[in-house]
Every structure is written in C-alpha cells, then in structure tokens.
Tab-separated table of C-alpha atoms in Angstrom:
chain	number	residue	atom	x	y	z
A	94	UNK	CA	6.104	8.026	23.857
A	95	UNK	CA	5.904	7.390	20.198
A	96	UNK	CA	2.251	5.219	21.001
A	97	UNK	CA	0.839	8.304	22.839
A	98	UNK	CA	2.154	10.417	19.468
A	99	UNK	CA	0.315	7.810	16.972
A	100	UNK	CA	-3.140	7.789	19.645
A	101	UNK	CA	-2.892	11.635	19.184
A	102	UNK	CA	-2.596	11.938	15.569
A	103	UNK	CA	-5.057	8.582	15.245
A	104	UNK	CA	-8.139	9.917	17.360
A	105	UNK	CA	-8.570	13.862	16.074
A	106	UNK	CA	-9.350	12.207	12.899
A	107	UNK	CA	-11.864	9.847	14.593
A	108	UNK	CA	-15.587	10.860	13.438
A	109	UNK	CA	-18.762	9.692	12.251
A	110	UNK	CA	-18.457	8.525	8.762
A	111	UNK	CA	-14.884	7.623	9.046
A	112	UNK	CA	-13.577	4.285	8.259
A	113	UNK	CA	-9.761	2.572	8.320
A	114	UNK	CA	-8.328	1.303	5.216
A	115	UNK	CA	-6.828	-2.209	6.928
A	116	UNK	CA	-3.871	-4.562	5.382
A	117	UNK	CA	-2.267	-7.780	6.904
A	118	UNK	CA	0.623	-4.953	8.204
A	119	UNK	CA	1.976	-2.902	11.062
A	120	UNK	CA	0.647	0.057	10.105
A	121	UNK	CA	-2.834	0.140	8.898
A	122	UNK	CA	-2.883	-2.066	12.193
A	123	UNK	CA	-1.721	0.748	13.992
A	124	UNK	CA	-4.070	3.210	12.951
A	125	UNK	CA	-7.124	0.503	13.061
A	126	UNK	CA	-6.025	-0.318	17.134
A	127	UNK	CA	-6.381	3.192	17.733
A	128	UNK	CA	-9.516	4.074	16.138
A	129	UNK	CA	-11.738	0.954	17.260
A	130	UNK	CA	-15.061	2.343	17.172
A	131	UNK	CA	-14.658	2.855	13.153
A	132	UNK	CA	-15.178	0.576	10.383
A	133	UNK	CA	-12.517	-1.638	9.013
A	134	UNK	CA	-12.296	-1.950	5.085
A	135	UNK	CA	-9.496	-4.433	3.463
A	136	UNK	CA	-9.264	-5.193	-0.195
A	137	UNK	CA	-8.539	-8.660	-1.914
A	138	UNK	CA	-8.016	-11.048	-4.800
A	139	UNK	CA	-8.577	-14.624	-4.980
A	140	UNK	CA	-5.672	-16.236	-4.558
A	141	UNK	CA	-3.471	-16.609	-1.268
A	142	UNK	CA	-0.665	-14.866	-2.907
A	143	UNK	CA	-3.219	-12.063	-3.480
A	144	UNK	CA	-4.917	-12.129	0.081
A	145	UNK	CA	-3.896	-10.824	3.417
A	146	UNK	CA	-7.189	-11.459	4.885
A	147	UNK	CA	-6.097	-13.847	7.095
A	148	UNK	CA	-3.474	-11.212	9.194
A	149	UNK	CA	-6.356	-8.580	9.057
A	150	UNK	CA	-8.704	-10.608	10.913
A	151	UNK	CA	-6.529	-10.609	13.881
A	152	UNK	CA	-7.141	-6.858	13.955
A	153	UNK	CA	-10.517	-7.276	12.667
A	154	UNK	CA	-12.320	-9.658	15.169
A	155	UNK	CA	-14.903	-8.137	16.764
A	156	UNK	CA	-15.469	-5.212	14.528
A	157	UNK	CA	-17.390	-4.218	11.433
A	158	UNK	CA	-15.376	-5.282	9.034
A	159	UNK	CA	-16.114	-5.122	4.549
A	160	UNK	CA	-14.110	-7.575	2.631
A	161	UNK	CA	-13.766	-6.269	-0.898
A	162	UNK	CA	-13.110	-8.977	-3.675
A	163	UNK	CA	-11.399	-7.257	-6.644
A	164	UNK	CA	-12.368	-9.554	-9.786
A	165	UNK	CA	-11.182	-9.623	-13.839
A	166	UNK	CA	-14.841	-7.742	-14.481
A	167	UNK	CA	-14.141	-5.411	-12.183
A	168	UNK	CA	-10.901	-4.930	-13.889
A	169	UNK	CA	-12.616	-5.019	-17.690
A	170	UNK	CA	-15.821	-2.246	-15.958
A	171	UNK	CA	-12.954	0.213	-14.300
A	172	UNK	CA	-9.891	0.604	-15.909
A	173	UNK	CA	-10.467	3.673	-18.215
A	174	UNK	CA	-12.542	5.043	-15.365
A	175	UNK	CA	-9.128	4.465	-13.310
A	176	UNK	CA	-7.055	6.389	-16.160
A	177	UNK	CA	-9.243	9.224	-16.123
A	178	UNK	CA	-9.414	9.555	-12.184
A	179	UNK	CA	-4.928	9.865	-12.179
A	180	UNK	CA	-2.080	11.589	-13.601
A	181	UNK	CA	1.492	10.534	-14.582
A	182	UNK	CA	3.533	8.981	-12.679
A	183	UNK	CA	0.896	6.381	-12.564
A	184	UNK	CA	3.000	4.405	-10.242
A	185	UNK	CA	2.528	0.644	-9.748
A	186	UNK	CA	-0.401	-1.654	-10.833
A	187	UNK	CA	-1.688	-2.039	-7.157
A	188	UNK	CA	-3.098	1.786	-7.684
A	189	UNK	CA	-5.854	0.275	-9.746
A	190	UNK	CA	-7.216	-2.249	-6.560
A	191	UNK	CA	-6.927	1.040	-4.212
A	192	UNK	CA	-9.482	2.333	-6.766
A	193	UNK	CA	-11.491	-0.108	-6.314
A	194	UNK	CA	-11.480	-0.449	-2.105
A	195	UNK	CA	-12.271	3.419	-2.601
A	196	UNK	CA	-14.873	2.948	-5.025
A	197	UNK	CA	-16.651	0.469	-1.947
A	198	UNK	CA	-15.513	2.542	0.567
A	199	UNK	CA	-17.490	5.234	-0.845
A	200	UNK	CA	-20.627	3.519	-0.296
A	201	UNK	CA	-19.983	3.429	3.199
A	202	UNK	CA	-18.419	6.349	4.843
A	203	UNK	CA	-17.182	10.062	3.498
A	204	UNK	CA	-13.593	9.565	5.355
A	205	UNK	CA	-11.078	6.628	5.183
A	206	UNK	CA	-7.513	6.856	7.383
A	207	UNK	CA	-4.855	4.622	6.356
A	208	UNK	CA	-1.300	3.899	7.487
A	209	UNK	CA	0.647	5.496	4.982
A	210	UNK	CA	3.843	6.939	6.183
A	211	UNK	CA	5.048	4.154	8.644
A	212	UNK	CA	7.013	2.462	5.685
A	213	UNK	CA	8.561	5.773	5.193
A	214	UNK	CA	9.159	6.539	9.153
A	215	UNK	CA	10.533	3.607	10.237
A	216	UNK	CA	12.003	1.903	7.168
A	217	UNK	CA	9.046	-0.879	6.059
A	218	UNK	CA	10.902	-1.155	1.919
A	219	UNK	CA	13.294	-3.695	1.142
A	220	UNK	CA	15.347	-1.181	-0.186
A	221	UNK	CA	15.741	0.382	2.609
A	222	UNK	CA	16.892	-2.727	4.230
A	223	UNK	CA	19.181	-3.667	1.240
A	224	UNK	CA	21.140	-0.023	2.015
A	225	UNK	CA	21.360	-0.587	5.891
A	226	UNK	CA	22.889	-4.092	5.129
A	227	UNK	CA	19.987	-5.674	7.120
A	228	UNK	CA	17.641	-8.789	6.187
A	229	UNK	CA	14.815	-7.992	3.090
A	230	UNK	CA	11.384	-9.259	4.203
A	231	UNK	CA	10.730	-12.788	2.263
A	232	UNK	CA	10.417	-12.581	-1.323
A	233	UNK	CA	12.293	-9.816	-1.961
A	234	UNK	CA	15.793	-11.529	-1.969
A	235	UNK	CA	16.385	-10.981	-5.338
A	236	UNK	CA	14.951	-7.687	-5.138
A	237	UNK	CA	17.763	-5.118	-6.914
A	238	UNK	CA	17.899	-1.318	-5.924
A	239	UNK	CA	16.608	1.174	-8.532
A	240	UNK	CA	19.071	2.806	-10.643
A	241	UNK	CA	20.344	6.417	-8.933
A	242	UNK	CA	18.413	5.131	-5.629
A	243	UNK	CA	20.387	6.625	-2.640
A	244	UNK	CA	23.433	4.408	-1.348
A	245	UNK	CA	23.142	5.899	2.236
A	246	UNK	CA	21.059	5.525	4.679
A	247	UNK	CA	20.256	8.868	5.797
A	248	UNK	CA	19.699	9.819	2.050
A	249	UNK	CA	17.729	6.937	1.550
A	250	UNK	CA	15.367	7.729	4.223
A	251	UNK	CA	15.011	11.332	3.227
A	252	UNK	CA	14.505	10.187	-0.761
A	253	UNK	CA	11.604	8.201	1.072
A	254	UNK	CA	9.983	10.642	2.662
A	255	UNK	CA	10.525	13.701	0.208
A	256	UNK	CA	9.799	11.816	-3.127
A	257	UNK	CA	8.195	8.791	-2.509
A	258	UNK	CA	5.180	9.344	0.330
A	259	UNK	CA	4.430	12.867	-1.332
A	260	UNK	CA	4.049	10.452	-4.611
A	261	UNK	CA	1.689	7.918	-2.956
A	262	UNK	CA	0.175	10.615	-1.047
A	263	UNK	CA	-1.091	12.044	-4.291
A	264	UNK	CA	-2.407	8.546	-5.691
A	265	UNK	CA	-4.249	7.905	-2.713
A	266	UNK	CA	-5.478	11.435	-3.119
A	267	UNK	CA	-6.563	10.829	-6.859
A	268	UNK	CA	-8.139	7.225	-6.412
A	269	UNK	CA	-10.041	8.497	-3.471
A	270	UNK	CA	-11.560	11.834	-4.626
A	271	UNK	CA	-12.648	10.044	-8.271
A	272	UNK	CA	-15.238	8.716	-5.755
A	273	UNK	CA	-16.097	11.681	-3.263
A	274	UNK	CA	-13.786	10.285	-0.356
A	275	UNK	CA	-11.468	11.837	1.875
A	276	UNK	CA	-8.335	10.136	2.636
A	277	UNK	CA	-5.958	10.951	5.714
A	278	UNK	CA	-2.943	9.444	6.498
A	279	UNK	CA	-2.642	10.164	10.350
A	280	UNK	CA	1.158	9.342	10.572
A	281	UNK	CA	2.119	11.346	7.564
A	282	UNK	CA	0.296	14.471	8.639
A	283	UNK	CA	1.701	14.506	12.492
A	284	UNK	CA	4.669	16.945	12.891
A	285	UNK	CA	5.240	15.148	16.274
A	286	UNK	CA	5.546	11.818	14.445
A	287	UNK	CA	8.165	12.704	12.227
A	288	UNK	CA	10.319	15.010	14.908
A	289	UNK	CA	10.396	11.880	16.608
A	290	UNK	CA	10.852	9.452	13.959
A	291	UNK	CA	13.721	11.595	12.392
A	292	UNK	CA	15.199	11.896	16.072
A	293	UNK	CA	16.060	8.456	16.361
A	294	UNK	CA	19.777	6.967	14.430
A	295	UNK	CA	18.808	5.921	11.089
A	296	UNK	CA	20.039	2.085	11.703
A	297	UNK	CA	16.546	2.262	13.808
A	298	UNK	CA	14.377	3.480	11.465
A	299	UNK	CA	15.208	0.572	9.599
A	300	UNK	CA	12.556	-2.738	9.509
A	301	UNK	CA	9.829	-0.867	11.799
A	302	UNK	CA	11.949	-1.579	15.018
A	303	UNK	CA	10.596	1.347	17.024
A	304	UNK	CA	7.231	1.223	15.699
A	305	UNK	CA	7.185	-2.587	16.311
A	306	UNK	CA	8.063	-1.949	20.231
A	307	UNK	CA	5.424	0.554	20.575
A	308	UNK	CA	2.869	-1.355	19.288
A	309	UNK	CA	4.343	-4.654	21.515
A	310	UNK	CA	1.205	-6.383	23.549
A	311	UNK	CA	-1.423	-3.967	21.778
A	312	UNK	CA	-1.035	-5.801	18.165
A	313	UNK	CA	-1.416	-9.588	17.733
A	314	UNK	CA	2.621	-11.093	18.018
A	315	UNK	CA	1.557	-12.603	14.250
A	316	UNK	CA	1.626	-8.977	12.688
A	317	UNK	CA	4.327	-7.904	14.457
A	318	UNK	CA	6.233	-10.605	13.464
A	319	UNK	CA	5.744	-11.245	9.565
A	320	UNK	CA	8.583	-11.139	7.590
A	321	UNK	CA	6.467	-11.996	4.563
A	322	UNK	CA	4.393	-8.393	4.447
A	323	UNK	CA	3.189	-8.446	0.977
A	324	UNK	CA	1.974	-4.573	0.279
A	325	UNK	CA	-1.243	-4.853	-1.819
A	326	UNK	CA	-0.144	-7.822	-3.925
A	327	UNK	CA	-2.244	-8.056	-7.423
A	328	UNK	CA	-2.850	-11.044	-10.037
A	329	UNK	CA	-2.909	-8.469	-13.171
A	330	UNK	CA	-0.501	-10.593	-14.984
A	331	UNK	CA	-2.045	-13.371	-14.663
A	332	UNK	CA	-5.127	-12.776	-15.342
A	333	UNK	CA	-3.594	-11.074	-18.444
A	334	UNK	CA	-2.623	-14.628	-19.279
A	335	UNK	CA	-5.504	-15.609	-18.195
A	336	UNK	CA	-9.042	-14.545	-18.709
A	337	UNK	CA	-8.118	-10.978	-19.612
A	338	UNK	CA	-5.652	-11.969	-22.142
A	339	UNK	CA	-8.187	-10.914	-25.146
A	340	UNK	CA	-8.665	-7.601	-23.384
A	341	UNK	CA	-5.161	-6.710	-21.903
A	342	UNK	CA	-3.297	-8.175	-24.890
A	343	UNK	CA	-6.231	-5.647	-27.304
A	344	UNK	CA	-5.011	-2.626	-25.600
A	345	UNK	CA	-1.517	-2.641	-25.047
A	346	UNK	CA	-0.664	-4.977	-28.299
A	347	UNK	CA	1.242	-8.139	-26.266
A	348	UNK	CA	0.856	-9.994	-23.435
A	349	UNK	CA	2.803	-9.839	-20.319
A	350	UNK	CA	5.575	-12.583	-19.926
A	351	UNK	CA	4.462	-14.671	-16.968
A	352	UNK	CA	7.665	-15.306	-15.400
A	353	UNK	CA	8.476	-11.325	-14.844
A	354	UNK	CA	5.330	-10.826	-12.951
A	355	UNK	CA	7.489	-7.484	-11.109
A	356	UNK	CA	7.775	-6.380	-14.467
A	357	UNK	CA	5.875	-2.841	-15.125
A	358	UNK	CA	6.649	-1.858	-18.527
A	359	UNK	CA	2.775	-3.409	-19.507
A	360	UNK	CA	1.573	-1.705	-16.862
A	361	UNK	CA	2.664	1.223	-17.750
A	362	UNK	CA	2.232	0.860	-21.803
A	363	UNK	CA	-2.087	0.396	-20.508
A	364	UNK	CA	-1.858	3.351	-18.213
A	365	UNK	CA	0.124	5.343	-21.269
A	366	UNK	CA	-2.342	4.161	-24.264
A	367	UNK	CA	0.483	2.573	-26.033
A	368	UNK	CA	0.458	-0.368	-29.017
A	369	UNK	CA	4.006	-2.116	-28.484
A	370	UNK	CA	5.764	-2.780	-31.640
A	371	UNK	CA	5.100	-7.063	-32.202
C-alpha cells in the first residue's frame, strides 16, 4: 500500500522539464525509481567523506544522470550570492552545496522533486533513533540530542514534522527560487502519505522500517541497507583550513578548529556577518 501511495504522489509531478534531486539514500531513491523517465541530478565534493556518488549510481545506471562537483571557487564566486538568496534560520552549512546543485539544475530543467519528508515520516535522524532507544546510523555515536529536543517518541516525531521539514521546506524553497526553479517534495505534499505514515506505532516510524519494506526488490539491497547514510556531507572546514583559510578566516575573524568539524558557530558567524572577538 504505502508503494502505490509514494507512485501516486511521485508520477502527478512527472513532466517535461522535471528532474530528481538524487543522494546515496532511501528516499531521493524512492522518488528517482518512480519517476524514471526524468533526469537524475546529485551534488558532490572531492573527497570520499564528501561523495555519495558511488550509492547513486546504483539508482543512476542507465539514466541521464549530471554529477555536480562543488569546489573552494565555487565557494569564494557564491557565498554572498547564497546570503542574499535566504533568511534566518540559515540552518546548516550543507544549504550552501543545495545552492549550488540548484544553481546547475537550473540550466537544465524548470522543476526538480526531491525526497524530503521520508526522514521525517519514517524516522531517517539519529535523534530520532537516540529517543526510541534504537541503533544511530554510523558516525553518529557520539551524536548528543539538542537541548529542549523532545524525550518521547511521539513528540519527537511530531517536533519533526511540524518544525523541522516546514524549516527545510523553506530552504529548499529559497536556494531553489534564487535560480528560477521549482522544487517539490512529493512525500511531504501527499495527505495520503502522512495518514498512513502517522497510522502506523511510532516504534515503526523509527530507522525507515516501513519505507525500507516497500521499497524491498525495487531499490538496490546496498541502499537499503546503509547504515552509514551521510546527508549532504560538506568539506567547509577544511577547506577553511585549507585553501579558503585567507578568505573564511577575512570574513568571520578566526578560523574554524579542525577537530569540531560538527561545530556551526563559524557557520553561522559567515551567514550572520559577524567579526569574532580574537
């Protein structure tokens, strides 16, 4: 049932000049299986850490398919164009390389679908997972909760789906229009979707169990499998230690500690305009 739900809410978006935003995960995946006549578009940095290339071409082979390398210059050439395109909360430093995939996108097609929504449906965060008492992915073991972050798991769900997505909704809204695109999010928009989703006891919504069996012998066994899912991974800190440390380290007035790569208070302090005290 839930596969005939995600077909339906997949294929009315299906249309000329439509393309699938596609990561290493379950469910850009999704979305990409059921829209197979479109163009696939996935992001990257050099880097394996920084690259999921190699679980998108599972989903991938066969198709058209853009590979967009996301570079320091790239960084240096968009980053105030970024900061004019969004508004506070300016959420994490990945925003900046969803810029970018729109900015090719763009090029290519007026419409891009992506799976946003599945990590709030059926539980894809590690926090989620560290509330239901359940295995994180790998490398988030020593992830901790944020402070005043739910403690159950029904309230956790519903945080995720009434703050959260409506938050990343409006990102991928902002990084996508600065360019003239369209973005849709099939599983966040489908009524039936969540009725379903929301149906089901919360200890399944947790680690993309039901998702994961609907999906069983139409995605690659690899995908569905990964316990290392990633998100959008990015090497901002260290290229700021890097080549971008005369740039990064100009603007925000310090350079970003190495070892606390997770940590967003430079990230923020560039999005903000701010000179740290030294």
């Amino acid at each position: 049932m839930l596969r005939d739900l995600i077909e339906t809410a997949v294929r009315q978006h299906v249309a000329p000049d439509t393309g699938v935003l596609l990561s290493g995960g379950v469910d850009s995946s999704t979305v990409a299986f059921f829209a197979s006549e479109l163009p696939l578009f996935t992001g990257y940095y050099e880097g394996a850490a920084y690259d999921e290339r190699p679980w998108a071409a599972l989903v991938a082979k066969g198709r058209v398919w853009h590979e967009i390398l996301i570079t320091p210059d790239d960084f240096v050439d968009n980053i105030d164009g970024f900061l004019e395109a969004v508004k506070p909360p300016y959420e994490g430093p990945g925003a900046f390389g969803q810029y970018m995939v729109a900015k090719y996108v763009s090029q290519h097609v007026s419409t891009v679908l992506s799976g946003e929504g599945g990590d709030e449906l059926f539980g894809g965060y590690a926090r989620l997972h560290i509330v239901a008492d359940v295995p994180v992915p790998v490398g988030f073991e020593d992830y901790v909760l944020p402070p005043d972050y739910p403690d159950t798991l029904e309230e956790a769900l519903e945080w995720e789906w009434e703050f959260n997505l409506p938050a990343l909704l409006a990102l991928d809204a902002q990084v996508t229009s600065a360019w003239g695109l369209n973005a849709v999010a099939p599983m966040a928009e489908s009524a039936a979707i969540y009725e379903y989703a929301t149906s089901l006891p919360a200890d399944m919504r947790v680690g993309k169990v039901a998702l994961k069996a609907a999906m069983r012998g139409r995605l690659p066994d690899a995908i569905l499998e990964r316990k290392d899912k990633r998100g959008f991974p990015v090497p901002y800190v260290e290229w700021a230690n890097g080549p971008l440390k005369d740039f990064i380290g100009g603007r925000i007035g310090y350079t970003p500690d190495p070892d606390k790569p997770w940590d967003r208070k430079w990230w923020h302090d560039m999005c903000q305009g701010q000179q740290a005290l030294v």
